[in-house]
XYZ file of C-alpha atoms in Angstrom:
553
model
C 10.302 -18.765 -33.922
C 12.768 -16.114 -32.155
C 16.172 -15.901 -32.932
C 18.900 -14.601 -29.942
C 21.976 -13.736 -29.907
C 23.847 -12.887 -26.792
C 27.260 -11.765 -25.774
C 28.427 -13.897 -23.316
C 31.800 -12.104 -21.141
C 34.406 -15.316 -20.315
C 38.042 -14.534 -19.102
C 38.447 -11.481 -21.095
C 37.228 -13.034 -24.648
C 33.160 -12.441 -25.821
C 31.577 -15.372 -27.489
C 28.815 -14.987 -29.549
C 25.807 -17.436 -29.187
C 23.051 -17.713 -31.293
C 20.343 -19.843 -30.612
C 16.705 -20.755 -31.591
C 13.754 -19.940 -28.409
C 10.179 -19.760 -28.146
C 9.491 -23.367 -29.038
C 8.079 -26.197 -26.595
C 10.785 -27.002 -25.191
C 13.303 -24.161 -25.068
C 12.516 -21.371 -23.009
C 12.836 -17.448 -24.267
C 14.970 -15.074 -22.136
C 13.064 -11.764 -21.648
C 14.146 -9.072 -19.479
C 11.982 -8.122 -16.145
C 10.462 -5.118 -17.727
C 9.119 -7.090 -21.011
C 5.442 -7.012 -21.360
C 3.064 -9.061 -22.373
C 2.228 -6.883 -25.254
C 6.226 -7.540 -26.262
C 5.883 -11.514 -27.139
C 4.976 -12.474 -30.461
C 2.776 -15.067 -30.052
C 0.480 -16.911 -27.783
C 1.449 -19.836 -25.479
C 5.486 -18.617 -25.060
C 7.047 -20.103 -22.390
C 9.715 -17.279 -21.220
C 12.594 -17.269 -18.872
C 12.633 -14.804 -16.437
C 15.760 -13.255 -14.417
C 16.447 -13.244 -10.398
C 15.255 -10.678 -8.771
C 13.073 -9.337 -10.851
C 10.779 -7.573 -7.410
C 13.977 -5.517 -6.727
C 12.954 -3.435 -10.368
C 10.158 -0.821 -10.335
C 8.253 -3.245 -12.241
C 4.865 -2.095 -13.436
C 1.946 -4.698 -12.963
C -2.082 -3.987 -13.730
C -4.190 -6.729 -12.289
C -5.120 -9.879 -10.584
C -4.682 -13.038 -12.050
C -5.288 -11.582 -15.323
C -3.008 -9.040 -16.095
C -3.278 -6.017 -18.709
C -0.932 -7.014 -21.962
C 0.881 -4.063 -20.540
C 2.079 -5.233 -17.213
C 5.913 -6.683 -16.672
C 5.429 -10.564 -17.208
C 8.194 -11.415 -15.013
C 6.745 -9.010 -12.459
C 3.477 -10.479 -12.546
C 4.677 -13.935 -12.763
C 6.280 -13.406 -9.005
C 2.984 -11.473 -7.735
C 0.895 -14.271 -8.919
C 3.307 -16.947 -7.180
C 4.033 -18.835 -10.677
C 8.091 -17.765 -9.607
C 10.250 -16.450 -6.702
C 13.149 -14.473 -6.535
C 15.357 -16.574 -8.483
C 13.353 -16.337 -11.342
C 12.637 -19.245 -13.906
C 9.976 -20.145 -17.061
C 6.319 -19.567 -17.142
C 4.071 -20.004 -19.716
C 2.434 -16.616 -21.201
C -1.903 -16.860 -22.265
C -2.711 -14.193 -24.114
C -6.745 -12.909 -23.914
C -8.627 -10.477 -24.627
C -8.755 -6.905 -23.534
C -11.292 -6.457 -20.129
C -12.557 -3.718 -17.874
C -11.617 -3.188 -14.398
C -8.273 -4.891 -13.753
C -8.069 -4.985 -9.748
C -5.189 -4.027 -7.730
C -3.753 -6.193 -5.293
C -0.311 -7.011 -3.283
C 1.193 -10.614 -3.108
C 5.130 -11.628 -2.814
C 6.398 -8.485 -2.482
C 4.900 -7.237 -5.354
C 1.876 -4.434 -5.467
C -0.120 -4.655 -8.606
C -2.006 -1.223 -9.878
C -5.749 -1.471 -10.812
C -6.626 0.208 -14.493
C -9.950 0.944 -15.729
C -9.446 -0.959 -19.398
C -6.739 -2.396 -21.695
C -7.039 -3.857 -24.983
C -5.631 -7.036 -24.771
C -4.514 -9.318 -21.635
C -2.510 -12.424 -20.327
C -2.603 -14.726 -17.630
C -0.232 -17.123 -16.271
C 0.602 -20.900 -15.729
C -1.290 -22.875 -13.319
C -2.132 -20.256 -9.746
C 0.484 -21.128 -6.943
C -0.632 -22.908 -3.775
C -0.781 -19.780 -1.333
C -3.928 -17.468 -2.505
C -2.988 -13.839 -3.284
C -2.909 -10.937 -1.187
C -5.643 -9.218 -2.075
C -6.808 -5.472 -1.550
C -10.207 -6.115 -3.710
C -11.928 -9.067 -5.556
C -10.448 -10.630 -8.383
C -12.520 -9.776 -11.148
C -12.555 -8.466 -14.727
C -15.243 -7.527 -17.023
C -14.315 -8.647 -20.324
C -14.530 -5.996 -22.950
C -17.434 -6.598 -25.518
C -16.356 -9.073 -28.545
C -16.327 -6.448 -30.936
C -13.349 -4.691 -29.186
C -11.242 -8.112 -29.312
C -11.319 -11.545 -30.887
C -12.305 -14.341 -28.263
C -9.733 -15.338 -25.948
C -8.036 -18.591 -27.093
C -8.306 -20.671 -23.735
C -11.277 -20.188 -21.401
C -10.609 -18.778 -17.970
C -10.770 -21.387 -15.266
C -13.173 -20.772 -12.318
C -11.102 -19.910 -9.013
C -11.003 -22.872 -6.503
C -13.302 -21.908 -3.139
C -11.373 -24.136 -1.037
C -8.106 -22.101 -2.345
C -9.606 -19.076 -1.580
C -10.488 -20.023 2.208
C -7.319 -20.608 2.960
C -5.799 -17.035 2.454
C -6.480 -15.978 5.979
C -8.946 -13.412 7.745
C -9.164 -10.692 4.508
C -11.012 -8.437 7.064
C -7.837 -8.313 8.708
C -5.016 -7.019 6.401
C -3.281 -6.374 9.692
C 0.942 -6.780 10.019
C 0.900 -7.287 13.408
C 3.879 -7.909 16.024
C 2.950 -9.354 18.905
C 5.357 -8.394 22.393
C 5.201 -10.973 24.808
C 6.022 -10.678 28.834
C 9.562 -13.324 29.210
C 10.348 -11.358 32.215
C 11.014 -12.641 35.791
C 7.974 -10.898 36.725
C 6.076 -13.470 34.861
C 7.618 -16.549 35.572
C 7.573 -19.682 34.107
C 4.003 -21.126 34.858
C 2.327 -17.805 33.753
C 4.667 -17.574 31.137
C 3.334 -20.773 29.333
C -0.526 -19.708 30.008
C 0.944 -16.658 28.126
C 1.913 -18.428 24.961
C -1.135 -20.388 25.603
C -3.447 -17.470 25.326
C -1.385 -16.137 22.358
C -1.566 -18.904 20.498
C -5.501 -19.028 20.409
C -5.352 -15.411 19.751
C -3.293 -15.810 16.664
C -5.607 -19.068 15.526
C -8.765 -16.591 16.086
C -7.015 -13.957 14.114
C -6.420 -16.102 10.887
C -2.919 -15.545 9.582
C -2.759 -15.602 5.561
C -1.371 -14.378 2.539
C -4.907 -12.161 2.274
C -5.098 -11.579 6.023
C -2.783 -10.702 9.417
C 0.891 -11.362 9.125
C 2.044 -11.834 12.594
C 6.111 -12.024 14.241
C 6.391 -11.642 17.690
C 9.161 -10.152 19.875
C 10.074 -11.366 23.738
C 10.393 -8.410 25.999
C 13.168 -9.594 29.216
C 16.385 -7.226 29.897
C 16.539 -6.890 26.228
C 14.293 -7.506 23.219
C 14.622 -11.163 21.563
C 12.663 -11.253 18.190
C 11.503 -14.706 17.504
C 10.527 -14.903 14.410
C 9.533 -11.835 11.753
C 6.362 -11.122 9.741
C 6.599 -13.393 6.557
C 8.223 -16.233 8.556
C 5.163 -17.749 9.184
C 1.888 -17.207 6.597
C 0.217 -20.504 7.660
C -1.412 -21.062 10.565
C -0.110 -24.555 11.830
C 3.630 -23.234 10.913
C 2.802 -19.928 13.127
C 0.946 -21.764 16.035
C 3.681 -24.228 16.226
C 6.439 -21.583 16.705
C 4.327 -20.010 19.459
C 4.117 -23.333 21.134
C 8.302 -23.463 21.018
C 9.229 -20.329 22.295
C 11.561 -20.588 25.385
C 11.026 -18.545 28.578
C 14.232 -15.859 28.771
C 13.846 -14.279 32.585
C 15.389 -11.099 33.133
C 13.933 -7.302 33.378
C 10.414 -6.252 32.261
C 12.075 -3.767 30.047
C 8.753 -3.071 27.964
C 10.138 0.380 26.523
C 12.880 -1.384 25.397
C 10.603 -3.857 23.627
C 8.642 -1.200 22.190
C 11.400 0.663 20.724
C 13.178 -1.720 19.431
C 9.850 -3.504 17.431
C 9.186 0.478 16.023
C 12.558 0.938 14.647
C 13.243 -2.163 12.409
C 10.371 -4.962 12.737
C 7.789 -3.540 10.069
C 10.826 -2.673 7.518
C 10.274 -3.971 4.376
C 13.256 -5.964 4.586
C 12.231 -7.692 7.554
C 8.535 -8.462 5.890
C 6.348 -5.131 6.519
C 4.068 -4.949 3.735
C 3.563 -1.483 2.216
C 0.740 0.151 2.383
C -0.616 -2.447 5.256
C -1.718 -0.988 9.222
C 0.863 -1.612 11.332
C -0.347 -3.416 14.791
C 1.908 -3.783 17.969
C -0.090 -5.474 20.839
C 2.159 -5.554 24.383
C 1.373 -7.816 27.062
C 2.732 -7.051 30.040
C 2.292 -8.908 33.419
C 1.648 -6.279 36.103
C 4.074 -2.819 35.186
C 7.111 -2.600 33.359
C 10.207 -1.684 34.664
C 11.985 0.768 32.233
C 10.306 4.045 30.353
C 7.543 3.590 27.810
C 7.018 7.145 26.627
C 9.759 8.395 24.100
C 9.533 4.300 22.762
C 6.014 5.176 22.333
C 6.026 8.146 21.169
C 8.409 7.249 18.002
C 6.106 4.244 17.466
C 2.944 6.465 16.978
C 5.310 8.686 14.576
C 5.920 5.146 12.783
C 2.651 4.917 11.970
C 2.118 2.278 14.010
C -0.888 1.495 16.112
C 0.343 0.202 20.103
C -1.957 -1.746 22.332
C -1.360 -2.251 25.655
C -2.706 -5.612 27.510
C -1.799 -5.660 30.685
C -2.895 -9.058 32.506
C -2.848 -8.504 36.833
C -2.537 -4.820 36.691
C -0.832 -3.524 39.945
C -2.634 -3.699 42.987
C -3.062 -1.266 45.428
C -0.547 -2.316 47.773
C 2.022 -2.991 44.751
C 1.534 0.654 43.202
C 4.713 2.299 45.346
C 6.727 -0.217 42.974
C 5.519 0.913 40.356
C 8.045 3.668 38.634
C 5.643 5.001 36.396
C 1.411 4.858 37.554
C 0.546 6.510 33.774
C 2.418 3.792 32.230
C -0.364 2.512 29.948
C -1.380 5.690 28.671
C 1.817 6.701 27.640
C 2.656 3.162 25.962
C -1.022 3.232 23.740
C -1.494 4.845 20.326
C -3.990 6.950 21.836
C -5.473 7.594 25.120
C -8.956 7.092 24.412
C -9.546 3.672 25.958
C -9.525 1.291 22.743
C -5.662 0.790 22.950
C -6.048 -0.347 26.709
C -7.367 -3.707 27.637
C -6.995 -5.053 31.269
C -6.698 -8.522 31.579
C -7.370 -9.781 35.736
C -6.086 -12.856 35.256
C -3.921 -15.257 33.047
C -6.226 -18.111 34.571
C -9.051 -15.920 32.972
C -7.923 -15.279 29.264
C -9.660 -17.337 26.866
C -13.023 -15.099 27.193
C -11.080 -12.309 26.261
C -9.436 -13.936 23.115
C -12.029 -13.040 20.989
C -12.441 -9.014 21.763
C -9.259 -8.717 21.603
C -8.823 -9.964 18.082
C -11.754 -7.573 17.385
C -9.883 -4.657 18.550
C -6.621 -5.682 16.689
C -8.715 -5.941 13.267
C -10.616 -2.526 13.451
C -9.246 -0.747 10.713
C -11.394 2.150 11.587
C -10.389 2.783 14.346
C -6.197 2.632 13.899
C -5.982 6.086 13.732
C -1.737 5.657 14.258
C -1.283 4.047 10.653
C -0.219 6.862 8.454
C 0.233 5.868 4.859
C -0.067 7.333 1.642
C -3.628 6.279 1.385
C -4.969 7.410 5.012
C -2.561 10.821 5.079
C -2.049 12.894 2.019
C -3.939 16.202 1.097
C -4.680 15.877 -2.940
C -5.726 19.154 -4.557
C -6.735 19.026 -8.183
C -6.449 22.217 -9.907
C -9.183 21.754 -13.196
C -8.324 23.780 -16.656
C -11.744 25.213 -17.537
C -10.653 26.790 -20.200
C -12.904 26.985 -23.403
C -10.923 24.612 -25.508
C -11.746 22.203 -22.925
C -15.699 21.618 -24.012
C -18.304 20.255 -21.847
C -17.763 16.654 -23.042
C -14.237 16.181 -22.592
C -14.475 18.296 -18.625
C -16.417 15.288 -17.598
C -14.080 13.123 -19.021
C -11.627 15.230 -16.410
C -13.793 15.118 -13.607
C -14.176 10.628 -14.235
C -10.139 10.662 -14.626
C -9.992 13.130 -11.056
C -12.476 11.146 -9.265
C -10.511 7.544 -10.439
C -7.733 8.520 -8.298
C -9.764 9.834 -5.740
C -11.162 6.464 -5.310
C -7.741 5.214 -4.437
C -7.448 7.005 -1.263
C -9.102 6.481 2.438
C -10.754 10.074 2.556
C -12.319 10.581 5.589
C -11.988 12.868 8.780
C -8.811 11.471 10.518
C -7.556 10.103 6.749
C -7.063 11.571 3.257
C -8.688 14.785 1.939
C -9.184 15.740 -1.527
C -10.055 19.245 -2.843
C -10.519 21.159 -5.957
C -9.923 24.722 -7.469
C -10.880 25.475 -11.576
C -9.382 27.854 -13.266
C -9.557 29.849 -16.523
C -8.603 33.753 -16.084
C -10.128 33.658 -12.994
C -10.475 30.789 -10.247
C -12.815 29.010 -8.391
C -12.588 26.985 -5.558
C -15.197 24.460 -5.713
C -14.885 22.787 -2.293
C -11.945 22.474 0.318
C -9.869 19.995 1.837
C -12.195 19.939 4.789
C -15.333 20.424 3.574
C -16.362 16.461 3.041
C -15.231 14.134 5.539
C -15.735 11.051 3.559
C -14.801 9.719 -0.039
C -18.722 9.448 -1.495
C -19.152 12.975 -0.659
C -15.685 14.057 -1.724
C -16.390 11.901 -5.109
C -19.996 13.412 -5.433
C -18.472 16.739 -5.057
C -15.574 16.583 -7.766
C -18.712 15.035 -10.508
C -20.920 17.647 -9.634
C -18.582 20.555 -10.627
C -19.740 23.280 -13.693
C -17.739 23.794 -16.507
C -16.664 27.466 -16.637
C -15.345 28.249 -20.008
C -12.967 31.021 -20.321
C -9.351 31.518 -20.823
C -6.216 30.164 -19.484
C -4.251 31.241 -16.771
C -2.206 28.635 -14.635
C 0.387 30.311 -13.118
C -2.336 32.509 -11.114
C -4.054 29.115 -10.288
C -1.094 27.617 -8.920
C -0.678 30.946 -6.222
C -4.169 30.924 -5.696
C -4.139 27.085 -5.017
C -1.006 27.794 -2.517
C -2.838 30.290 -0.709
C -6.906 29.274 -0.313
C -6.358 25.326 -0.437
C -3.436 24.345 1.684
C -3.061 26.980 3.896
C -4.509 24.557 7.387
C -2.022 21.966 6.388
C 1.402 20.387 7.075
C 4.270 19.612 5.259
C 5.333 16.507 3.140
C 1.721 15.331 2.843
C 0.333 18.018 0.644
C 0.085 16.947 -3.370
C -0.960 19.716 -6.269
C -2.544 17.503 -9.723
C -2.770 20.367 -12.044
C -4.528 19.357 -15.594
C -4.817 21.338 -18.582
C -4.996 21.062 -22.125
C -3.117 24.104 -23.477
C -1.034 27.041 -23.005
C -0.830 29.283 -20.243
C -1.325 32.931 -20.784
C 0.681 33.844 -17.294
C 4.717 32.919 -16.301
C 4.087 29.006 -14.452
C 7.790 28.555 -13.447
C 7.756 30.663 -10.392
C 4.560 29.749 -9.108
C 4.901 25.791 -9.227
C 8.497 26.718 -7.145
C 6.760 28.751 -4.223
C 4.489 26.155 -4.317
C 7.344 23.749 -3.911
C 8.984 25.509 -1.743
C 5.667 25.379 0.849
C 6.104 21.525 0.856
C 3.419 20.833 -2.207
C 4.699 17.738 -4.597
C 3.428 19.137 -8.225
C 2.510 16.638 -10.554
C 1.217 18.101 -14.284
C -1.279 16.356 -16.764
C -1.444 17.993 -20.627
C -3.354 17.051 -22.686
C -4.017 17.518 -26.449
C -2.323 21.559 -27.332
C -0.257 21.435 -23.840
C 3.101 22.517 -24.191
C 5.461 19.614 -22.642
C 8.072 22.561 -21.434
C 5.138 24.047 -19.316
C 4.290 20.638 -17.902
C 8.031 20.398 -16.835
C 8.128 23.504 -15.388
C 5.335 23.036 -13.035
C 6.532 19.703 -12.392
C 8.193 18.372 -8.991
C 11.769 16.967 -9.266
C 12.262 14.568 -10.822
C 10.703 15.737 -13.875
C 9.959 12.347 -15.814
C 8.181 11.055 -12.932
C 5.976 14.069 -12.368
C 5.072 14.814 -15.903
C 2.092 12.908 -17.660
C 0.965 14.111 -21.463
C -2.068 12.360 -24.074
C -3.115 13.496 -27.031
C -6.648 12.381 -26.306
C -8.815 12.900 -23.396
C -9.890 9.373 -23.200
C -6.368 8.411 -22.442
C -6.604 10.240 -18.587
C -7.624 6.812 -17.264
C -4.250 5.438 -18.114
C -2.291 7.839 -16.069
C -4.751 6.878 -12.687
C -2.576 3.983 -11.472
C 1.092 6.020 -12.290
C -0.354 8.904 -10.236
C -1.416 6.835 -7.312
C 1.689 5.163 -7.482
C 3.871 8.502 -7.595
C 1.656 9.799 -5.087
C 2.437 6.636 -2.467
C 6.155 6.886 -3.757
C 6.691 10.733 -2.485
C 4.694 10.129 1.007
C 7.329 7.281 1.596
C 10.161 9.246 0.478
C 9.494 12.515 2.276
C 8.204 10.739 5.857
């Protein structure tokens, strides 16, 4: 049994209250960063704050949750609260491998390779999580941990299939024709042909998120991203939408969707491709390029249906013949899709929703995980030993694993040092992550001394020199003391747009970490006595790296 005692501010006097939680029936106040590994005993029911999501709360796992993770922050991901916070229950378990990463409420849980101990949650909420990967844990071997007290119950199937398409992690806002242009009778075989669209594209908490916007003489947004995560809720809305008249001002559309509709405010979810599909009935009647053109810089990936394209007769009306190449993502056909007919739609429901779901092939979403150059400079040093460089090269290739590497995405590369330096492959020499992973495993330990302030110049100069700024990210390891000055280094790397992030381990001096570090130091700076305690840092890193692409684009 817990005592508390709490200050409690009431017209200028304090009262002191002190009073008995933890029990069946009284609830005990944590904070929204206490972790699971912070409660004393199994079976607590705890009382969370509001607002817990607005923290940087950390959270490892699906479901089951590392004994480190925020409780009140995993309680929201896994649906048990919402934003005004309340009691859950707290399981403890038993340590596992491979806790998953996933996003749900507004809350992205990391993966992590293996913690000792582990908690889960009362009963799962109604609407499945948004996951990024399956929801599985190996549990460690009983000799690491004593049993777990309750048994894990199997997830429900029927749960599960109601989560939406989760080969479709689209946010997608649809821009509908409400012009004059259209008029009414067209404009409700419009909504019609929507409205199978969005049933064929399976809106759910693991799948598309969909809001839609009416284009007329200005923008109307109908209804935003997480209004509507179930399908008979979002069909219904379609069905309701009123016909506005006015100007085909599709520009105007466009531009107004790209500058606020995928905010995180307004229900974007980070690290999701962003989708905006544009029907238009025959041409639009304002500009489409600079609306366009700040939408592809948005990361966001524009497709142009045009239903009764103009005909030949109707093309002097037209104030811009180019109109659909300039409006697309890219002009290479898949953003385009003619239409003949809205009496002729429902055979092309299906392709469509194809096209909208390619992930592949949306080369306009630019997030941290499709867009950063990673370079990991490797301390070969002698101290190192052959064992714990492999233990390096598992830690480098963990984060690695994190990131979309292929030829339009991320790129990884790698340079080892000891006096000398090595590159061992560049940014463009594997255009895929097996390769790129392969690659990193494959390097030979060189054994030597320790210079890292050469490195870092070397780094600069041989392994980022074909790049651009605010994408490019330096993870320099090493596990002691430099021979060479690494202050002035790490800040012409700096300045050249490279983020810095510095890993010691075991002899490394923290003020050398700090110096090679990017601003702010705390954040940038990762130190363990061990080598087996790399695999720790894997999620952080990830997370910083994500954090500094948002911040600096």
């Amino acid at each position: 049994m817990s005592q508390l005692s709490v200050l409690l501010p009431l017209t200028g006097l304090f009262f002191l209250i002190s009073a008995t939680f933890g029990s069946e029936s009284t609830p005990y106040p944590v904070t929204c960063v206490t972790r699971g590994a912070d409660l004393e005993k199994d079976g607590m029911v705890v009382l969370c704050p509001t607002d817990c999501s607005q923290w940087r709360v950390s959270v490892f796992g699906t479901k089951i949750y590392a004994s480190v993770s925020s409780v009140c922050g995993a309680a929201i991901h896994n649906g048990v609260l919402g934003q005004s916070g309340g009691t859950v229950r707290v399981l403890r378990l038993q340590g596992r491998h491979n806790y998953m990463s996933s996003y749900a409420h507004g809350i992205q849980s990391q993966a992590l390779s293996r913690w000792t101990a582990s908690f889960s949650l009362t009963k799962p909420v109604d609407v499945p999580l948004e996951l990024t990967s399956e929801i599985t844990a190996t549990i460690l071997p009983a000799a690491a941990q004593p049993a777990a007290k309750k048994p894990l119950k199997k997830p429900s199937v029927k749960k599960a299939l109601t989560g939406g398409n989760k080969d479709c992690p689209m946010d997608i806002a649809m821009v509908i024709d409400s012009s004059n242009n259209i008029g009414q009778r067209r404009f409700n075989l419009q909504k019609n042909f929507v409205t199978k669209l969005a049933a064929m594209l399976r809106v759910g908490s693991t799948g598309p998120h969909i809001g839609l916007i009416q284009a007329s003489g200005s923008p109307r947004t109908e209804f935003l991203l997480s209004n509507y995560t179930q399908p008979k809720e979002l069909l219904f809305a379609i069905k309701e939408l009123a016909y506005l008249g006015g100007d085909t001002n599709t520009g105007k559309a466009i531009m107004h969707t790209a500058e606020t509709f995928f905010s995180q405010d307004n229900g974007g979810r980070r690290g999701h491709p962003r989708v905006m599909m544009v029907l238009v009935d025959g041409w639009p009647s304002d500009d489409l390029e600079q609306a366009a053109m700040l939408a592809r810089e948005s990361g966001i990936n524009v497709f142009l249906v045009s239903v009764a394209k103009p005909a030949a007769d109707e093309l002097a009306m037209v104030r811009d013949k180019d109109f659909m190449k300039k409006a697309v993502c890219k002009d290479n056909g898949f953003f385009s899709y003619l239409i003949p007919s809205w009496f002729s739609t429902t055979k092309h429901v299906k392709p469509l929703a194809q096209k909208l779901c390619s992930l592949d092939n949306l080369l306009c979403s630019k997030t941290c995980y499709n867009s950063v150059n990673i370079g990991f400079l490797i301390d070969g040093s002698s101290s190192v030993g052959e064992g714990n460089f492999q233990l390096v090269l598992d830690f480098l290739a963990g984060i690695a694993r994190s990131f979309e590497i292929s030829d339009v995405g991320a790129r990884i590369g790698a340079v080892q040092f000891t006096y000398d330096q090595r590159l061992e492959f560049s940014l463009f020499d594997h255009s895929n992550k097996e390769d790129s992973i392969n690659a990193l495993k494959r390097i030979p330990y060189m054994s030597g001394g320790t210079a890292t302030g050469a490195a870092i110049s070397y780094t600069t100069q041989n392994l980022f020199r074909r790049t651009g700024p605010g994408r490019n990210f330096l993870i320099v390891i090493t596990d002691g003391q430099s021979y060479d000055d690494v202050r002035d280094p790490a800040m012409a790397a700096q300045k050249e747009g490279i983020t810095m992030y510095s890993v010691g381990v075991a002899w490394a001096p923290v003020d050398d970490l700090r110096s090679m570090s990017s601003e702010p130091k705390d954040s940038h700076t990762f130190f363990t006595r061990e080598f087996t305690g790399l695999a720790e840092f894997i999620p952080l890193l990830v997370r910083g790296v994500c954090r500094d692409f948002t911040e600096n684009n």
